[in-house]
Coordinates of N, CA and C in Angstrom, one line a residue:
M132 N 124.6 77.4 118.0 CA 123.4 77.9 118.6 C 122.5 78.7 117.7
R133 N 123.1 79.3 116.7 CA 122.3 80.1 115.8 C 121.4 79.3 114.9
R134 N 121.9 78.2 114.3 CA 121.1 77.4 113.4 C 119.9 76.8 114.1
P135 N 120.1 76.2 115.3 CA 118.9 75.6 116.0 C 117.8 76.6 116.3
S136 N 118.2 77.9 116.5 CA 117.2 78.9 116.8 C 116.3 79.1 115.6
S137 N 116.8 79.1 114.4 CA 116.0 79.3 113.2 C 115.1 78.1 113.0
V138 N 115.6 76.9 113.3 CA 114.8 75.7 113.2 C 113.7 75.7 114.2
F139 N 113.9 76.2 115.4 CA 112.9 76.3 116.4 C 111.8 77.1 116.0
F140 N 112.1 78.3 115.4 CA 111.0 79.2 114.9 C 110.2 78.5 113.8
L141 N 110.8 77.8 112.9 CA 110.1 77.1 111.8 C 109.2 76.1 112.4
L142 N 109.7 75.3 113.3 CA 108.8 74.2 114.0 C 107.7 74.8 114.8
F143 N 108.0 76.0 115.4 CA 106.9 76.7 116.2 C 105.8 77.1 115.3
L144 N 106.1 77.7 114.1 CA 105.1 78.2 113.2 C 104.3 77.0 112.7
I145 N 104.9 75.9 112.3 CA 104.2 74.8 111.8 C 103.2 74.2 112.9
S146 N 103.7 74.2 114.1 CA 102.8 73.7 115.2 C 101.6 74.6 115.4
L147 N 101.8 75.9 115.3 CA 100.7 76.8 115.5 C 99.6 76.6 114.5
T148 N 99.9 76.3 113.2 CA 98.9 76.1 112.2 C 98.1 74.9 112.4
H149 N 98.5 74.0 113.3 CA 97.7 72.8 113.6 C 97.0 72.8 114.9
L150 N 97.1 73.9 115.7 CA 96.5 73.9 117.0 C 95.0 74.0 116.9
S151 N 94.5 74.9 116.1 CA 93.1 75.1 116.0 C 92.8 75.7 114.7
A152 N 92.3 74.9 113.8 CA 92.0 75.4 112.4 C 90.8 76.4 112.4
Q153 N 90.0 76.3 113.5 CA 88.8 77.2 113.5 C 89.2 78.6 114.0
S154 N 90.3 78.7 114.8 CA 90.7 80.0 115.4 C 91.7 80.7 114.5
F155 N 92.6 79.9 113.9 CA 93.7 80.5 113.1 C 93.3 80.9 111.7
K156 N 93.9 82.0 111.2 CA 93.8 82.3 109.8 C 95.3 82.2 109.3
G157 N 95.4 82.0 108.0 CA 96.7 81.8 107.5 C 96.7 82.0 106.0
G158 N 97.9 82.3 105.4 CA 98.0 82.5 104.0 C 99.4 82.7 103.5
L159 N 99.5 83.3 102.4 CA 100.8 83.6 101.7 C 100.9 85.1 101.4
K160 N 102.1 85.6 101.3 CA 102.4 87.0 101.1 C 103.6 87.1 100.2
G161 N 103.7 88.0 99.3 CA 104.8 88.2 98.4 C 104.8 89.6 97.7
G162 N 106.0 90.0 97.2 CA 106.0 91.2 96.5 C 107.4 91.7 96.3
L163 N 107.5 93.1 96.1 CA 108.8 93.7 95.8 C 109.4 94.4 97.0
V164 N 110.7 94.5 96.9 CA 111.5 95.1 98.0 C 112.4 96.2 97.4
A165 N 112.4 97.3 98.1 CA 113.4 98.4 97.9 C 114.2 98.6 99.1
S166 N 115.5 98.6 99.1 CA 116.3 98.7 100.3 C 117.5 99.5 100.1
E167 N 118.1 99.9 101.2 CA 119.4 100.6 101.3 C 120.1 100.2 102.6
V168 N 121.4 100.5 102.7 CA 122.2 100.2 103.9 C 122.7 101.5 104.4
S169 N 122.3 101.9 105.6 CA 122.8 103.1 106.2 C 124.3 103.0 106.6
G170 N 125.0 104.0 106.3 CA 126.4 104.0 106.6 C 127.3 103.6 105.4
D171 N 126.7 103.4 104.2 CA 127.5 103.0 103.1 C 127.7 104.2 102.2
H172 N 127.2 105.4 102.6 CA 127.4 106.7 101.9 C 126.8 106.7 100.5
L173 N 125.8 105.9 100.3 CA 125.0 105.9 99.0 C 123.6 106.3 99.3
A174 N 123.1 107.1 98.3 CA 121.7 107.6 98.4 C 120.8 106.4 98.0
G175 N 119.7 106.3 98.6 CA 118.8 105.2 98.2 C 117.4 105.4 98.6
P176 N 116.5 104.4 98.5 CA 116.8 103.0 98.2 C 117.0 102.7 96.7
N177 N 118.1 102.1 96.3 CA 118.3 101.8 94.9 C 118.4 100.3 94.6
K178 N 118.4 99.5 95.7 CA 118.5 98.0 95.5 C 117.1 97.4 95.5
F179 N 116.8 96.7 94.5 CA 115.5 96.1 94.4 C 115.5 94.6 94.4
G180 N 114.5 94.0 95.0 CA 114.5 92.5 95.1 C 113.1 92.1 95.3
F181 N 112.9 90.9 96.0 CA 111.6 90.4 96.2 C 111.5 89.7 97.6
F182 N 110.3 89.5 98.1 CA 110.1 88.7 99.3 C 108.9 87.8 99.1
G183 N 108.9 86.7 99.9 CA 107.8 85.8 100.0 C 107.7 85.2 101.3
S184 N 106.5 85.0 101.8 CA 106.3 84.4 103.2 C 105.0 83.6 103.3
A185 N 105.0 82.8 104.3 CA 103.8 82.1 104.8 C 103.5 82.6 106.2
F186 N 102.2 82.9 106.5 CA 101.9 83.5 107.8 C 100.7 82.9 108.4
T187 N 100.6 83.0 109.7 CA 99.4 82.6 110.4 C 99.0 83.7 111.4
M188 N 97.7 83.9 111.6 CA 97.1 84.9 112.4 C 96.2 84.3 113.5
Y189 N 96.4 84.7 114.7 CA 95.5 84.2 115.8 C 94.8 85.4 116.5
P190 N 93.5 85.4 116.6 CA 92.8 86.5 117.3 C 93.1 86.5 118.8
I191 N 93.5 87.7 119.3 CA 93.8 87.8 120.7 C 92.8 88.7 121.4
A192 N 92.0 89.5 120.6 CA 90.9 90.3 121.1 C 90.0 90.6 119.8
E193 N 88.9 91.3 120.1 CA 88.1 91.7 119.0 C 88.8 92.6 118.1
H194 N 89.0 92.3 116.8 CA 89.7 93.1 115.8 C 91.2 93.2 116.0
S195 N 91.7 92.3 116.9 CA 93.2 92.3 117.1 C 93.7 90.9 116.9
Y196 N 94.9 90.8 116.3 CA 95.5 89.5 116.0 C 97.0 89.5 116.3
L197 N 97.5 88.3 116.6 CA 98.9 88.1 116.6 C 99.3 87.3 115.4
Q198 N 100.3 87.9 114.6 CA 100.7 87.2 113.4 C 102.1 86.8 113.4
M199 N 102.4 85.6 112.9 CA 103.8 85.1 112.8 C 104.0 84.6 111.4
E200 N 105.2 84.9 110.9 CA 105.6 84.6 109.5 C 106.9 83.8 109.4
V201 N 107.1 83.1 108.3 CA 108.4 82.7 107.9 C 108.6 83.3 106.5
M202 N 109.7 84.1 106.4 CA 109.8 84.9 105.2 C 111.2 84.7 104.6
Y203 N 111.3 84.7 103.2 CA 112.5 84.9 102.5 C 112.5 86.3 102.0
I204 N 113.6 87.0 102.2 CA 113.7 88.4 101.7 C 115.1 88.8 101.3
Q205 N 115.1 89.6 100.2 CA 116.4 90.1 99.7 C 116.6 91.6 100.1
K206 N 117.8 91.9 100.6 CA 118.1 93.3 101.1 C 119.4 93.7 100.5
G207 N 119.9 94.9 100.9 CA 121.2 95.3 100.4 C 121.2 96.8 99.9
S208 N 122.1 97.1 99.1 CA 122.2 98.5 98.5 C 122.8 98.4 97.1
R209 N 122.7 99.5 96.4 CA 123.1 99.5 95.0 C 123.5 101.0 94.6
S210 N 124.5 101.1 93.8 CA 124.9 102.3 93.2 C 124.8 102.1 91.7
V211 N 123.8 102.8 91.1 CA 123.6 102.6 89.6 C 124.6 103.5 88.9
P212 N 125.3 103.0 87.9 CA 126.3 103.8 87.2 C 125.7 104.9 86.4
K213 N 126.2 106.1 86.5 CA 125.7 107.2 85.8 C 126.7 108.4 85.8
D214 N 126.4 109.4 85.1 CA 127.4 110.5 85.0 C 127.8 111.1 86.4
E215 N 126.8 111.2 87.3 CA 127.0 111.9 88.6 C 127.9 111.1 89.4
N216 N 128.1 109.8 89.3 CA 129.0 109.1 90.1 C 130.1 108.4 89.3
Q217 N 130.4 109.0 88.2 CA 131.5 108.5 87.3 C 131.3 107.0 87.0
Y218 N 130.0 106.7 86.8 CA 129.7 105.3 86.4 C 130.2 104.3 87.3
F219 N 130.1 104.6 88.6 CA 130.4 103.7 89.7 C 129.3 102.6 89.8
D220 N 129.7 101.4 89.6 CA 128.7 100.3 89.7 C 129.0 99.4 91.0
Y221 N 128.1 99.5 91.9 CA 128.2 98.8 93.2 C 127.0 98.0 93.5
R222 N 127.2 96.8 93.9 CA 126.0 95.9 94.3 C 126.4 95.2 95.6
F223 N 125.4 95.3 96.5 CA 125.6 94.7 97.8 C 124.3 93.9 98.1
S224 N 124.3 92.6 97.9 CA 123.1 91.8 98.0 C 123.2 90.9 99.3
L225 N 122.1 90.9 100.0 CA 121.9 90.1 101.2 C 120.6 89.3 101.1
Q226 N 120.7 88.0 101.5 CA 119.5 87.2 101.5 C 119.3 86.7 102.9
Y227 N 118.0 86.8 103.4 CA 117.7 86.4 104.7 C 116.5 85.5 104.8
L228 N 116.6 84.6 105.8 CA 115.4 83.9 106.3 C 114.9 84.6 107.5
E229 N 113.7 85.2 107.5 CA 113.3 86.1 108.5 C 112.0 85.6 109.2
V230 N 111.9 85.8 110.5 CA 110.7 85.3 111.3 C 110.1 86.6 112.0
P231 N 109.1 87.2 111.4 CA 108.4 88.4 112.0 C 107.4 87.9 113.0
L232 N 107.2 88.6 114.1 CA 106.1 88.5 115.1 C 105.5 89.8 115.2
L233 N 104.2 89.9 114.7 CA 103.5 91.2 114.6 C 102.2 91.2 115.4
F234 N 101.9 92.4 115.8 CA 100.6 92.8 116.4 C 99.8 93.4 115.2
V235 N 98.6 92.9 114.9 CA 97.8 93.4 113.8 C 96.5 93.9 114.3
Q236 N 96.1 95.1 113.9 CA 94.9 95.8 114.4 C 94.0 96.1 113.2
D237 N 92.8 95.6 113.2 CA 91.8 96.0 112.2 C 91.1 97.3 112.7
I238 N 91.4 98.4 112.0 CA 90.9 99.7 112.5 C 89.6 100.0 111.8
G239 N 89.0 99.1 111.1 CA 87.7 99.3 110.5 C 86.6 99.5 111.5
A240 N 86.8 99.0 112.7 CA 85.8 99.2 113.8 C 85.8 100.6 114.3
W241 N 86.8 101.4 114.0 CA 86.8 102.8 114.4 C 86.2 103.7 113.4
S242 N 86.2 103.3 112.1 CA 85.7 104.2 111.1 C 85.2 103.3 109.9
L243 N 84.0 103.6 109.4 CA 83.6 102.9 108.2 C 84.4 103.2 107.0
F244 N 85.0 104.4 106.9 CA 85.8 104.8 105.8 C 87.1 103.9 105.8
L245 N 87.5 103.4 106.9 CA 88.7 102.6 107.0 C 88.4 101.1 107.1
E246 N 87.2 100.7 106.7 CA 86.8 99.3 106.9 C 87.7 98.3 106.3
G247 N 88.2 97.4 107.1 CA 89.1 96.3 106.6 C 90.5 96.7 106.6
L248 N 90.9 97.9 106.9 CA 92.3 98.3 106.9 C 93.0 97.7 108.1
L249 N 94.1 97.1 107.9 CA 94.9 96.4 108.9 C 96.2 97.2 109.1
L250 N 96.5 97.6 110.4 CA 97.8 98.1 110.7 C 98.6 97.1 111.5
H251 N 99.9 97.1 111.2 CA 100.7 96.1 111.9 C 102.0 96.7 112.4
G252 N 102.5 96.1 113.5 CA 103.8 96.5 114.0 C 104.4 95.4 114.8
G253 N 105.7 95.3 114.9 CA 106.4 94.3 115.6 C 107.8 94.2 115.4
F254 N 108.3 93.0 115.6 CA 109.8 92.7 115.5 C 110.0 91.4 114.7
S255 N 111.3 91.3 114.3 CA 111.6 90.1 113.6 C 113.1 89.7 113.9
I256 N 113.4 88.5 113.7 CA 114.7 88.0 113.7 C 115.1 87.4 112.4
S257 N 116.2 87.8 111.8 CA 116.7 87.3 110.5 C 117.9 86.5 110.6
K258 N 118.0 85.5 109.8 CA 119.2 84.7 109.6 C 119.8 84.9 108.2
L259 N 121.0 85.4 108.2 CA 121.7 85.6 106.9 C 122.0 84.3 106.2
I260 N 121.5 84.1 105.0 CA 121.8 82.8 104.3 C 122.6 82.9 103.1
A261 N 122.8 84.1 102.6 CA 123.7 84.3 101.4 C 124.0 85.8 101.3
Y262 N 125.2 86.1 100.7 CA 125.6 87.5 100.5 C 126.5 87.6 99.3
D263 N 126.6 88.8 98.7 CA 127.5 89.1 97.6 C 127.7 90.6 97.5
E264 N 129.0 91.0 97.3 CA 129.3 92.4 97.2 C 130.3 92.6 96.1
T265 N 130.0 93.4 95.1 CA 130.8 93.7 94.0 C 131.0 95.2 93.7
E266 N 132.1 95.6 93.2 CA 132.4 96.9 92.8 C 132.9 96.9 91.4
N267 N 132.2 97.5 90.4 CA 132.5 97.5 89.0 C 132.8 96.1 88.5
G268 N 131.9 95.2 89.0 CA 132.0 93.8 88.5 C 132.9 92.9 89.2
A269 N 133.8 93.4 90.1 CA 134.8 92.6 90.8 C 134.3 92.4 92.3
S270 N 134.5 91.2 92.8 CA 134.1 90.9 94.2 C 134.9 91.7 95.2
I271 N 134.3 92.2 96.2 CA 135.0 92.9 97.3 C 135.3 91.9 98.4
V272 N 136.5 91.7 98.8 CA 136.9 90.9 99.9 C 137.9 91.6 100.8
S273 N 137.4 91.8 102.1 CA 138.3 92.4 103.1 C 137.9 91.9 104.4
P274 N 138.8 91.9 105.4 CA 138.4 91.4 106.8 C 137.2 92.1 107.4
I275 N 137.1 93.5 107.2 CA 136.0 94.2 107.8 C 134.8 94.1 107.0
N276 N 134.8 94.3 105.6 CA 133.6 94.2 104.8 C 133.0 92.8 104.8
S277 N 133.8 91.8 105.1 CA 133.3 90.4 105.1 C 132.8 89.9 106.5
N278 N 132.9 90.8 107.5 CA 132.5 90.4 108.8 C 131.0 90.6 109.0
Y279 N 130.2 89.8 108.3 CA 128.8 89.9 108.4 C 128.3 89.3 109.7
K280 N 127.2 89.9 110.2 CA 126.5 89.3 111.4 C 125.6 88.3 110.9
A281 N 125.6 87.1 111.5 CA 124.8 86.0 111.1 C 123.3 86.2 111.4
M282 N 123.0 87.0 112.5 CA 121.7 87.3 112.9 C 121.4 88.8 112.9
E283 N 120.1 89.1 112.7 CA 119.7 90.5 112.6 C 118.4 90.7 113.3
A284 N 118.2 91.7 114.2 CA 116.9 92.0 114.8 C 116.4 93.3 114.1
N285 N 115.0 93.3 113.9 CA 114.4 94.4 113.1 C 113.2 94.9 113.7
L286 N 112.9 96.2 113.5 CA 111.6 96.8 113.8 C 110.8 96.8 112.5
L287 N 109.5 96.5 112.6 CA 108.6 96.4 111.4 C 107.3 97.2 111.7
L288 N 106.9 98.0 110.6 CA 105.7 98.7 110.6 C 105.0 98.6 109.3
G289 N 103.7 98.7 109.2 CA 103.0 98.7 107.9 C 101.5 98.6 108.0
F290 N 100.9 98.4 106.8 CA 99.5 98.3 106.7 C 99.1 97.4 105.6
S291 N 97.8 96.9 105.6 CA 97.3 96.1 104.5 C 95.9 96.7 104.2
Y292 N 95.6 96.8 102.9 CA 94.4 97.4 102.4 C 93.6 96.3 101.7
P293 N 92.3 96.0 102.1 CA 91.6 94.9 101.4 C 91.2 95.2 100.0
L294 N 91.4 94.3 99.1 CA 91.0 94.3 97.7 C 89.8 93.4 97.5
S295 N 89.7 92.4 98.4 CA 88.5 91.5 98.4 C 88.5 90.9 99.8
N296 N 87.6 89.9 100.0 CA 87.6 89.2 101.4 C 88.9 88.5 101.8
S297 N 89.6 88.1 100.8 CA 90.8 87.3 101.1 C 92.1 88.0 100.6
L298 N 92.0 88.9 99.7 CA 93.2 89.5 99.0 C 93.4 90.9 99.6
Y299 N 94.7 91.2 100.0 CA 95.1 92.5 100.5 C 96.3 93.0 99.8
A300 N 96.3 94.3 99.6 CA 97.6 95.0 99.1 C 98.3 95.4 100.4
T301 N 99.6 95.2 100.4 CA 100.4 95.4 101.7 C 101.5 96.4 101.4
F302 N 101.8 97.2 102.4 CA 103.0 98.0 102.4 C 103.7 97.9 103.8
G303 N 105.0 97.8 103.7 CA 105.7 97.7 105.0 C 107.1 98.4 105.0
Y304 N 107.5 98.7 106.2 CA 108.8 99.3 106.4 C 109.5 98.6 107.5
S305 N 110.8 98.3 107.4 CA 111.6 97.7 108.5 C 112.9 98.3 108.5
N306 N 113.5 98.3 109.7 CA 114.9 98.9 109.9 C 115.6 98.0 110.9
S307 N 116.8 97.7 110.7 CA 117.6 96.9 111.6 C 117.7 97.6 113.0
L308 N 117.6 96.8 114.0 CA 117.9 97.3 115.4 C 119.3 96.9 115.8
T309 N 119.9 95.9 115.1 CA 121.3 95.5 115.3 C 122.1 95.6 114.0
P310 N 123.4 95.9 114.1 CA 124.1 96.1 112.8 C 124.3 94.8 112.0
I311 N 124.3 95.0 110.7 CA 124.5 93.8 109.8 C 126.0 93.5 109.6
R312 N 126.9 94.5 109.9 CA 128.3 94.4 109.9 C 129.0 95.7 110.3
P313 N 130.3 95.7 110.7 CA 130.9 97.0 111.1 C 131.0 97.9 109.9
H314 N 131.3 99.2 110.2 CA 131.7 100.2 109.2 C 133.0 99.8 108.6
A315 N 133.2 100.2 107.3 CA 134.4 99.9 106.6 C 135.6 100.5 107.4
S316 N 135.4 101.6 108.1 CA 136.5 102.2 108.8 C 136.8 101.5 110.1
G317 N 135.8 100.7 110.5 CA 136.0 100.0 111.8 C 135.6 100.8 113.0
Q318 N 135.1 102.0 112.8 CA 134.7 102.9 113.9 C 133.4 102.5 114.4
S319 N 133.2 102.7 115.7 CA 131.9 102.4 116.4 C 131.7 103.4 117.5
T320 N 130.4 103.9 117.7 CA 130.0 104.7 118.8 C 128.9 104.1 119.6
W321 N 128.5 104.7 120.7 CA 127.6 104.0 121.6 C 126.2 103.9 120.9
K322 N 125.9 104.8 119.9 CA 124.6 104.7 119.2 C 124.7 104.2 117.8
N323 N 125.9 104.0 117.3 CA 126.1 103.6 115.9 C 127.2 102.5 115.9
H324 N 126.8 101.3 115.8 CA 127.8 100.2 115.9 C 128.2 99.6 114.5
G325 N 127.6 100.2 113.4 CA 127.9 99.7 112.1 C 126.9 100.0 111.1
Q326 N 126.7 99.2 110.1 CA 125.8 99.4 109.0 C 124.4 98.7 109.3
Y327 N 123.3 99.3 108.9 CA 122.0 98.8 109.2 C 121.1 98.8 107.9
N328 N 120.3 97.8 107.8 CA 119.3 97.7 106.7 C 118.1 98.6 106.9
S329 N 117.7 99.2 105.8 CA 116.4 99.9 105.8 C 115.7 99.4 104.6
V330 N 114.4 98.9 104.8 CA 113.7 98.1 103.8 C 112.3 98.6 103.6
W331 N 111.8 98.8 102.4 CA 110.4 99.1 102.1 C 109.9 97.9 101.2
T332 N 108.7 97.5 101.5 CA 108.1 96.4 100.8 C 106.7 96.8 100.3
L333 N 106.4 96.3 99.1 CA 105.1 96.5 98.5 C 104.6 95.2 97.8
G334 N 103.5 94.7 98.2 CA 103.1 93.4 97.7 C 101.6 93.0 98.0
F335 N 101.3 91.8 98.0 CA 100.0 91.3 98.2 C 100.0 90.1 99.2
S336 N 98.9 90.0 100.0 CA 98.8 88.9 100.9 C 97.4 88.2 100.6
Y337 N 97.4 86.9 100.7 CA 96.2 86.2 100.4 C 95.9 85.2 101.5
I338 N 94.7 85.4 102.1 CA 94.3 84.5 103.2 C 93.7 83.2 102.6
I339 N 94.3 82.1 102.9 CA 93.9 80.8 102.4 C 92.8 80.1 103.2
W340 N 93.0 80.2 104.6 CA 92.0 79.6 105.4 C 91.7 80.5 106.6

């Protein structure tokens, strides 16, 4: 059931881009990612990666849009070896196919100083497509650490600043609403069911049509 749900979102996005070329806007987005995993007892974000997406925007009111994307994104956590941690080298890499659904508001109508600035917020569903975890160069394999959740729900917030009519600088933050896997200890409470991704993105988006 999980794989068909991802295919459904992809087909839905493709169909949206063909409904009305005059009403829809669309383009590409990409950039850098800084991430950490809550509950891994590491300070962060120290894990760096990249993301790329295709998106479409549909106007639902004056200065307001509904935006949908199909995104590839790298998440995880990292411990950089140094004196303070006895040169502990830890790498936790997660790769997702993610489908964000966002409400986008052009706040330039409220202030000329903020002309063209876009705020966005919404949710996404992610499908885990690859993972890797190493400690001092050796792969970590255990029943608990390997119990990854195939799907992840996220909360997203951010803004885009116009550099030209079609090019925007973008900043975003997202946090898991559902755990990506249990704690290594196996413990769980009513408000903390495991480890969660926290992600910051910085990049560019370009409106093609």
